[in-house]
């Protein structure tokens, strides 16, 4: 077997050189394509994010410059409206020095132009002398300023294209309007500055109309209309576009047939917005440069593969012979290991059978202990009720004795329910849940524990809510947990002078039953809920009560916890999901 295997391996390895070269080249090609695609995706994301960050920074700078220019010019009308020289000229009608005074201001202010209108809307002074004598009575900046007590901002379309941005304010003397001062804001200088960059920038007003743009034909349009004004692309231009965009992310917009990145922002002035369109040219250049280096590296690696394959052809036969010998040795070793594994598997099967038998015996022992523990309490109560009934019959009180017999009958029914539960544990079956009144279950549990409570002469404190508290579960199992908690509390106060058990039933997000005693507390909280853990004397308990109770509460979707009280004693809390409209619908 080993010789034939080695022979087949040698035959497979001694195939023609062209086949091996094809496989090597195929693997190299797949690796190269995968690496290039991964590098393209990674670098495109990184460089695009860098370009986006720079574009956002530029956009924030543009927005800040616009707001700064507008705010700087907004204060000018308020100052000029209080100029005594201009007010005196409007009152006297002598404007010989007014124009020169405005010209002296315009360079210092940095505004596009200044103009003084009299109360009839006639330009009586202006930095642009061509406007002297022109009428502006119907202009928005004159009408709005006459109607307002503050500086007003106006945007008007220019006849030659573009928009005029003005601040105007009413000039008053003795609380009477004598004219209007108009300051034109030079925002076109930003358009001229933006024209020197590769990005396309636009500013739109609150209505979405473009008022400033690096593309003059965009002014007066909405952004959607501006982007639609592109020349139709033919088949050749679309093919070129596909090859040009393969290194870029999906385009956010197309501008003049070119994929661009759109960055938008808000200008904190009258609802204006600003947007820029940045090309992917720089991203493509940087990504393609790295990809070119990678492709060159793979080409060099392919050449090295050809060289190594040619060098190996002379040593192929010697290598095959050595590998054949190693395969024979390996084959013999594998045969020995297979025989050893078969022997170990047989031993393992025998051990599994023994372990299964031991597990069955352990399960029978644990089941017997559980039955003994759970039936001990009802049997003790039955013994007490029988003694009481016997005494009542001797005293010729048959009605009260009949009550005791009814309680004994209930206890027998409860013992049957417990045995049915233990059978269901063995079958791993699911119980049928019903709404359970926690107050009624607690009353039934206290009735069962009444003989022990009287015998110990314990003080019992109960705090119950005014309204019934319902949970979804099995009442017998819930009462079984309550009896175990009460019995633990009684046993914990065995050596206490004034034994006290406090019971609190509360409802909130969960139904919580708290049982507190004034005993000596719990020594080992970690092992408390483990099976067969007990601190009682031999014969008093087997340590299954809390373990069974914890399992019951978990099956009902709740949890059972224990802690030591600050003033001494132990506190047990049983929390179960409370029954309301939501949980009832879920059930």
XYZ file of C-alpha atoms in Angstrom:
587
model
C 0.000 0.000 0.000
C 2.758 2.446 0.913
C 4.779 1.673 -2.242
C 1.825 2.247 -4.528
C 0.983 5.490 -2.769
C 4.535 6.765 -3.158
C 4.574 5.743 -6.815
C 1.352 7.670 -7.497
C 2.721 10.713 -5.695
C 5.895 10.606 -7.783
C 3.852 10.285 -10.945
C 1.718 13.273 -9.990
C 4.763 15.381 -9.146
C 6.629 14.423 -12.321
C 4.121 15.979 -14.719
C 5.184 18.320 -17.514
C 6.762 21.615 -16.612
C 4.199 23.611 -18.597
C 1.376 22.321 -16.343
C 3.165 23.447 -13.200
C 3.965 26.782 -14.756
C 0.315 27.293 -15.661
C -0.786 26.513 -12.092
C 1.830 28.864 -10.618
C 0.912 31.635 -13.004
C -2.781 31.112 -12.284
C -2.236 31.383 -8.534
C -0.037 34.433 -9.022
C -2.653 36.036 -11.257
C -5.446 35.393 -8.750
C -3.299 36.752 -5.920
C -2.362 39.822 -7.965
C -5.986 40.569 -8.869
C -7.133 40.112 -5.280
C -4.345 42.308 -3.937
C -4.967 45.046 -6.505
C -8.712 45.037 -5.823
C -8.188 45.121 -2.065
C -5.577 47.886 -2.331
C -7.816 49.829 -4.673
C -10.750 49.598 -2.245
C -8.660 50.434 0.825
C -6.720 53.359 -0.685
C -9.767 54.727 -2.472
C -11.661 54.892 0.812
C -8.700 56.443 2.605
C -7.822 59.025 -0.060
C -11.478 59.833 -0.671
C -11.968 60.453 3.038
C -8.894 62.706 3.052
C -10.210 64.626 0.046
C -13.615 64.904 1.719
C -12.079 66.262 4.923
C -10.140 68.875 2.984
C -13.239 69.850 1.030
C -15.252 70.171 4.253
C -12.502 72.337 5.744
C -12.481 74.585 2.683
C -16.264 74.788 2.784
C -16.194 75.829 6.441
C -13.592 78.486 5.584
C -15.728 79.815 2.704
C -18.801 79.914 4.911
C -16.903 81.749 7.645
C -15.583 84.332 5.175
C -19.083 84.981 3.817
C -20.577 85.420 7.263
C -17.686 87.649 8.330
C -18.129 89.871 5.276
C -21.892 90.124 5.781
C -21.586 90.915 9.482
C -18.883 93.484 8.860
C -21.062 95.337 6.360
C -24.221 94.968 8.446
C -23.022 97.588 10.943
C -22.125 100.166 8.302
C -25.673 101.491 7.602
C -26.287 101.961 11.313
C -23.124 104.088 11.627
C -23.679 106.143 8.452
C -27.325 106.746 9.343
C -26.056 108.706 12.360
C -23.440 110.729 10.436
C -24.214 114.423 11.153
C -22.775 115.497 7.809
C -25.064 113.237 5.821
C -28.071 114.167 7.955
C -27.291 117.858 7.479
C -26.962 117.418 3.725
C -30.340 115.704 3.532
C -31.957 118.513 5.533
C -30.285 121.367 3.618
C -30.309 119.787 0.164
C -26.590 120.598 -0.309
C -24.902 117.366 -1.461
C -21.739 118.839 -2.908
C -19.523 117.110 -0.330
C -21.665 114.015 0.297
C -20.368 111.946 -2.612
C -16.757 112.650 -1.724
C -17.510 111.740 1.889
C -18.967 108.371 0.846
C -15.960 107.716 -1.413
C -13.664 108.306 1.556
C -15.613 105.694 3.512
C -15.848 102.953 0.885
C -12.142 102.043 0.869
C -12.009 101.887 4.628
C -15.210 99.844 4.892
C -14.470 97.485 2.012
C -18.015 97.648 0.603
C -18.768 97.417 -3.111
C -20.500 100.816 -3.145
C -22.345 103.314 -0.948
C -25.382 105.329 -1.954
C -27.441 107.994 -0.172
C -31.112 108.369 -1.147
C -33.359 111.223 -0.148
C -36.877 110.692 1.096
C -38.181 110.553 -2.482
C -35.807 107.704 -3.421
C -33.449 109.830 -5.576
C -29.722 109.076 -5.380
C -28.208 112.309 -4.069
C -24.756 110.877 -3.267
C -23.012 107.694 -4.440
C -19.534 106.272 -4.762
C -20.539 105.321 -8.319
C -21.156 108.762 -9.911
C -23.153 107.157 -12.718
C -25.919 106.495 -10.189
C -26.324 110.162 -9.156
C -29.854 111.351 -9.869
C -31.242 107.849 -10.483
C -34.574 107.012 -8.902
C -34.921 104.064 -6.515
C -38.354 104.757 -5.121
C -39.635 101.311 -6.188
C -36.519 99.412 -5.143
C -36.946 96.853 -2.382
C -34.046 98.168 -0.336
C -35.651 101.679 -0.283
C -39.210 100.494 0.449
C -38.179 97.997 3.150
C -35.874 100.495 4.854
C -38.631 103.162 4.988
C -40.948 100.649 6.652
C -38.469 99.318 9.202
C -36.620 100.827 12.133
C -33.646 98.490 11.724
C -31.152 97.616 9.041
C -32.664 95.461 6.286
C -30.900 93.041 3.957
C -31.993 92.744 0.325
C -31.007 90.430 -2.501
C -31.877 91.697 -5.996
C -31.101 90.191 -9.421
C -28.646 92.184 -11.513
C -29.577 93.016 -15.103
C -26.191 91.862 -16.356
C -26.444 88.611 -14.421
C -25.889 87.668 -10.826
C -27.275 89.324 -7.728
C -26.830 92.554 -5.765
C -26.596 92.225 -1.964
C -27.397 95.376 -0.008
C -27.868 96.581 3.543
C -30.098 99.658 3.872
C -31.298 101.746 6.793
C -33.532 104.737 7.223
C -31.840 108.034 8.080
C -33.816 109.927 10.694
C -33.698 113.453 12.067
C -35.981 114.455 14.904
C -37.796 111.079 14.590
C -38.642 111.847 10.962
C -37.287 109.987 7.914
C -35.089 112.195 5.721
C -33.507 109.514 3.510
C -32.018 106.038 3.207
C -28.362 104.930 3.261
C -27.626 101.869 1.045
C -24.488 99.716 1.397
C -23.773 97.196 -1.364
C -21.856 94.145 -0.112
C -19.139 92.866 -2.410
C -19.759 89.098 -2.385
C -18.651 88.680 -6.008
C -15.047 88.794 -4.827
C -15.585 85.379 -3.268
C -16.780 84.038 -6.607
C -13.609 85.378 -8.211
C -11.501 83.784 -5.466
C -13.300 80.440 -5.781
C -12.772 80.434 -9.533
C -9.052 79.794 -8.938
C -9.625 76.345 -7.377
C -10.630 73.041 -8.942
C -13.832 72.754 -6.917
C -17.182 74.065 -8.088
C -18.865 76.089 -5.329
C -22.400 77.437 -5.041
C -24.375 79.351 -2.417
C -28.180 79.138 -2.343
C -30.693 81.157 -0.357
C -33.441 79.806 1.883
C -35.613 79.117 -1.186
C -32.925 76.959 -2.793
C -32.081 79.489 -5.536
C -28.372 79.790 -6.333
C -27.158 83.358 -5.678
C -23.387 82.821 -5.809
C -21.554 80.246 -7.929
C -18.274 79.620 -9.687
C -20.365 78.706 -12.753
C -22.119 81.920 -13.905
C -24.862 79.982 -15.713
C -25.984 78.431 -12.389
C -27.128 81.724 -10.849
C -30.890 81.927 -10.489
C -31.384 78.159 -10.749
C -31.873 75.480 -8.134
C -29.098 72.986 -7.542
C -31.016 70.197 -9.338
C -31.609 72.417 -12.371
C -27.961 73.467 -12.430
C -26.693 69.880 -12.401
C -29.076 68.937 -15.200
C -27.514 71.549 -17.483
C -24.880 69.152 -18.868
C -24.121 68.206 -22.432
C -25.510 64.819 -23.471
C -22.852 62.125 -23.307
C -22.496 59.704 -26.168
C -21.477 56.053 -26.058
C -17.765 56.820 -26.394
C -17.796 59.402 -23.585
C -19.727 56.995 -21.320
C -17.164 54.263 -21.972
C -14.360 56.674 -21.117
C -16.251 57.673 -17.966
C -16.503 54.037 -16.786
C -12.773 53.458 -17.212
C -11.965 56.755 -15.489
C -14.181 56.082 -12.449
C -13.154 52.475 -11.666
C -10.885 53.584 -8.831
C -13.507 55.849 -7.208
C -16.365 55.221 -4.879
C -19.938 55.508 -6.246
C -20.286 59.104 -7.408
C -22.451 61.436 -5.347
C -23.157 63.631 -8.400
C -22.074 64.170 -11.979
C -20.910 67.588 -13.094
C -20.314 68.111 -16.813
C -20.181 64.355 -17.219
C -17.558 63.847 -14.510
C -18.071 62.067 -11.213
C -17.741 64.516 -8.330
C -17.955 64.484 -4.553
C -20.661 66.761 -3.144
C -20.094 68.477 0.210
C -22.898 70.628 1.616
C -23.110 72.837 4.664
C -25.280 75.481 6.287
C -24.377 79.173 6.468
C -25.651 80.766 9.684
C -27.290 83.644 7.785
C -30.938 83.801 6.674
C -31.100 80.055 5.910
C -28.370 80.165 3.246
C -26.602 76.943 2.280
C -23.281 76.296 0.577
C -22.187 73.289 -1.462
C -19.021 72.294 -3.282
C -18.277 69.677 -5.916
C -14.819 68.132 -5.806
C -13.460 65.881 -8.544
C -11.853 62.520 -7.897
C -8.839 63.402 -10.030
C -6.385 63.565 -7.116
C -7.776 60.335 -5.642
C -7.382 58.519 -8.954
C -3.840 59.749 -9.434
C -2.688 58.627 -5.994
C -4.488 55.276 -6.133
C -3.262 54.524 -9.653
C 0.302 55.347 -8.612
C 0.208 52.761 -5.821
C -1.522 50.214 -8.055
C 1.176 50.687 -10.702
C 3.848 49.877 -8.108
C 1.941 46.767 -7.015
C 1.541 45.540 -10.589
C 5.252 46.094 -11.192
C 6.044 44.102 -8.053
C 3.876 41.191 -9.180
C 5.521 41.269 -12.600
C 8.928 40.968 -10.933
C 7.580 38.150 -8.760
C 6.302 36.304 -11.853
C 9.751 36.546 -13.401
C 11.275 35.122 -10.229
C 8.749 32.235 -10.317
C 9.842 31.376 -13.870
C 13.459 31.433 -12.759
C 12.879 29.209 -9.702
C 10.834 26.699 -11.700
C 13.604 26.381 -14.243
C 16.161 25.825 -11.476
C 14.087 23.073 -9.868
C 13.873 20.946 -13.026
C 17.443 19.628 -12.519
C 16.773 18.487 -8.920
C 13.311 17.025 -9.443
C 14.221 13.319 -9.578
C 16.335 13.365 -6.420
C 13.612 15.233 -4.588
C 10.954 12.749 -5.685
C 13.012 9.796 -4.448
C 13.516 11.349 -1.032
C 9.829 12.229 -0.737
C 8.886 8.652 -1.711
C 10.973 7.252 1.151
C 9.450 9.718 3.580
C 5.946 8.774 2.425
C 6.642 5.076 3.062
C 7.801 5.832 6.594
C 4.773 8.019 7.173
C 2.449 5.316 5.847
C 3.828 2.752 8.292
C 3.474 5.225 11.155
C -0.134 5.930 10.225
C -0.938 2.201 10.180
C 0.463 1.808 13.703
C -1.521 4.828 14.911
C -4.730 3.431 13.388
C -4.265 0.123 15.224
C -3.606 1.974 18.480
C -6.704 4.135 18.013
C -8.875 1.051 17.409
C -7.642 -0.501 20.648
C -8.273 2.736 22.587
C -11.759 2.998 21.057
C -12.679 -0.459 22.354
C -11.505 0.465 25.863
C -13.478 3.708 25.627
C -16.695 1.865 24.748
C -16.295 -0.366 27.821
C -15.668 2.697 30.029
C -18.726 4.468 28.629
C -20.944 1.502 29.453
C -19.603 1.418 33.006
C -20.089 5.173 33.386
C -23.649 4.963 32.081
C -24.489 2.286 34.662
C -22.958 4.396 37.437
C -24.943 7.434 36.293
C -28.160 5.417 36.448
C -27.411 4.312 39.995
C -26.549 7.889 41.026
C -29.775 9.172 39.470
C -31.789 6.536 41.390
C -30.109 7.572 44.640
C -30.753 11.268 44.032
C -34.374 10.568 43.091
C -34.882 8.544 46.287
C -33.391 11.352 48.373
C -35.620 13.915 46.637
C -38.746 11.819 47.241
C -37.798 11.382 50.909
C -37.183 15.114 51.355
C -40.307 16.372 49.587
C -42.686 13.858 51.229
C -41.265 14.366 54.729
C -43.070 17.670 55.318
C -46.588 16.484 54.303
C -46.101 13.291 56.359
C -45.131 15.329 59.427
C -48.202 17.536 58.953
C -50.438 14.483 58.510
C -49.094 12.999 61.750
C -49.936 16.227 63.585
C -53.447 16.419 62.106
C -54.105 12.737 62.931
C -53.098 13.308 66.541
C -55.363 16.323 66.701
C -58.266 14.419 65.108
C -57.844 11.548 67.567
C -57.976 14.005 70.463
C -61.048 15.733 69.020
C -62.884 12.422 68.613
C -62.188 11.519 72.229
C -63.703 14.860 73.233
C -66.773 14.141 71.075
C -66.060 16.959 68.583
C -66.531 15.141 65.267
C -67.048 18.303 63.134
C -63.656 19.700 64.018
C -62.119 16.232 63.555
C -63.681 16.109 60.076
C -61.867 19.362 59.248
C -58.577 17.748 60.202
C -59.402 14.783 57.969
C -60.082 17.163 55.085
C -56.649 18.680 55.609
C -55.115 15.204 55.649
C -56.892 14.495 52.356
C -55.433 17.691 50.882
C -51.980 16.631 52.041
C -52.395 13.226 50.413
C -53.392 14.968 47.171
C -50.322 17.167 47.517
C -48.089 14.099 47.997
C -49.529 12.659 44.809
C -48.774 15.922 42.982
C -45.184 15.843 44.284
C -44.668 12.283 43.024
C -46.122 13.291 39.653
C -43.657 16.189 39.507
C -40.746 13.878 40.279
C -41.906 11.586 37.479
C -42.031 14.559 35.121
C -38.473 15.446 36.150
C -37.387 11.975 35.077
C -39.161 12.358 31.731
C -37.853 15.918 31.192
C -41.405 16.946 30.218
C -42.903 20.441 30.310
C -45.512 21.395 32.930
C -48.768 23.167 32.119
C -48.846 26.633 33.675
C -51.886 28.495 34.984
C -52.407 31.887 36.666
C -51.502 31.517 40.357
C -52.485 33.922 43.142
C -49.328 34.309 45.220
C -51.349 35.332 48.282
C -53.492 32.182 48.155
C -50.411 30.006 47.613
C -48.732 31.646 50.630
C -51.826 31.087 52.782
C -51.902 27.396 51.808
C -48.203 27.025 52.607
C -48.632 28.669 56.007
C -51.551 26.346 56.719
C -49.324 23.359 56.016
C -46.597 24.750 58.263
C -49.046 25.716 61.039
C -48.189 22.747 63.347
C -44.447 23.554 63.271
C -45.102 27.235 63.828
C -47.280 26.525 66.881
C -44.819 23.987 68.232
C -41.961 26.490 68.083
C -44.131 29.388 69.318
C -42.678 31.650 66.646
C -43.653 35.190 65.882
C -44.836 35.553 62.309
C -44.941 38.930 60.541
C -46.705 39.241 57.175
C -46.854 42.217 54.815
C -49.142 41.611 51.852
C -50.250 43.990 49.081
C -53.830 45.185 48.898
C -54.357 43.818 45.393
C -53.810 40.156 44.442
C -50.471 39.306 42.865
C -50.677 36.804 40.009
C -47.925 34.862 38.260
C -48.006 32.217 35.545
C -46.876 28.831 36.879
C -47.730 25.627 38.751
C -49.308 26.321 42.142
C -48.144 23.054 43.711
C -44.534 23.750 42.762
C -44.763 27.373 43.953
C -46.201 26.185 47.303
C -43.401 23.610 47.445
C -40.818 26.424 47.220
C -42.644 28.487 49.861
C -42.806 25.515 52.266
C -39.078 24.887 51.811
C -38.267 28.549 52.524
C -40.499 28.568 55.641
C -39.020 25.324 56.865
C -35.470 26.656 56.436
C -36.449 29.766 58.400
C -37.896 27.617 61.222
C -34.789 25.425 61.305
C -32.494 28.491 61.257
C -34.173 29.934 64.408
C -34.052 26.693 66.382
C -31.433 28.021 68.825
C -32.808 31.607 69.019
C -34.642 32.816 72.128
C -37.270 34.907 70.343
C -37.678 33.327 66.918
C -39.126 35.656 64.288
C -40.009 35.077 60.655
C -40.929 38.025 58.428
C -42.772 37.450 55.149
C -43.143 40.234 52.564
C -45.026 39.854 49.287
C -44.566 42.733 46.857
C -45.429 43.355 43.224
C -43.647 45.573 40.736
C -41.816 44.524 37.627
C -41.713 41.068 39.269
C -43.616 39.291 42.011
C -41.189 39.114 44.942
C -41.628 36.953 48.048
C -39.121 37.754 50.811
C -38.639 35.425 53.804
C -36.388 36.721 56.575
C -35.426 35.066 59.851
C -33.385 36.216 62.859
C -31.178 33.131 62.964
C -27.385 32.946 62.700
C -27.187 33.552 58.942
C -25.587 31.550 56.130
C -21.966 30.463 56.378
C -21.330 29.461 52.748
C -23.476 31.363 50.234
C -21.690 29.886 47.211
C -22.604 26.265 48.015
C -26.078 27.045 49.369
C -28.059 25.846 46.338
C -25.904 22.804 45.555
C -27.547 19.362 46.010
C -26.903 17.569 49.331
C -25.359 20.668 50.937
C -26.767 21.067 54.471
C -25.760 22.422 57.861
C -28.355 20.340 59.733
C -27.619 17.378 61.946
C -27.767 13.900 60.388
C -31.364 12.778 60.140
C -32.772 16.335 60.033
C -32.336 16.899 56.279
C -30.503 15.741 53.151
C -29.724 19.157 51.623
C -32.077 18.970 48.636
C -34.738 21.551 49.612
C -33.008 24.677 48.309
C -31.540 22.860 45.296
C -35.009 21.672 44.234
C -36.525 25.098 44.995
C -33.895 26.858 42.881
C -34.603 24.503 39.988
C -38.360 25.095 40.268
C -37.981 28.887 40.292
C -35.644 28.728 37.280
C -38.157 26.570 35.394
C -40.820 29.221 36.091
C -38.628 31.946 34.588
C -37.580 33.539 37.887
C -34.675 33.339 40.276
C -34.088 32.425 43.917
C -31.445 34.389 45.827
C -30.146 34.423 49.384
C -28.096 36.823 51.471
C -27.238 37.556 55.073
C -29.226 40.349 56.720
C -27.387 43.295 58.250
C -28.901 42.800 61.704
C -28.387 39.048 61.677
C -30.265 36.214 60.091
C -30.819 35.248 56.477
C -32.994 36.675 53.719
C -34.368 34.560 50.851
C -36.042 36.219 47.861
C -38.108 34.444 45.216
C -38.716 36.596 42.138
C -41.159 35.431 39.459
C -42.395 37.231 36.316
C -45.585 39.023 37.266
C -48.707 38.236 35.243
C -50.064 41.229 33.358
C -51.552 41.813 29.923
C -48.158 41.595 28.190
C -46.965 38.382 29.857
C -50.431 36.794 29.565
C -50.423 37.450 25.813
C -46.917 36.008 25.560
C -47.969 32.869 27.440
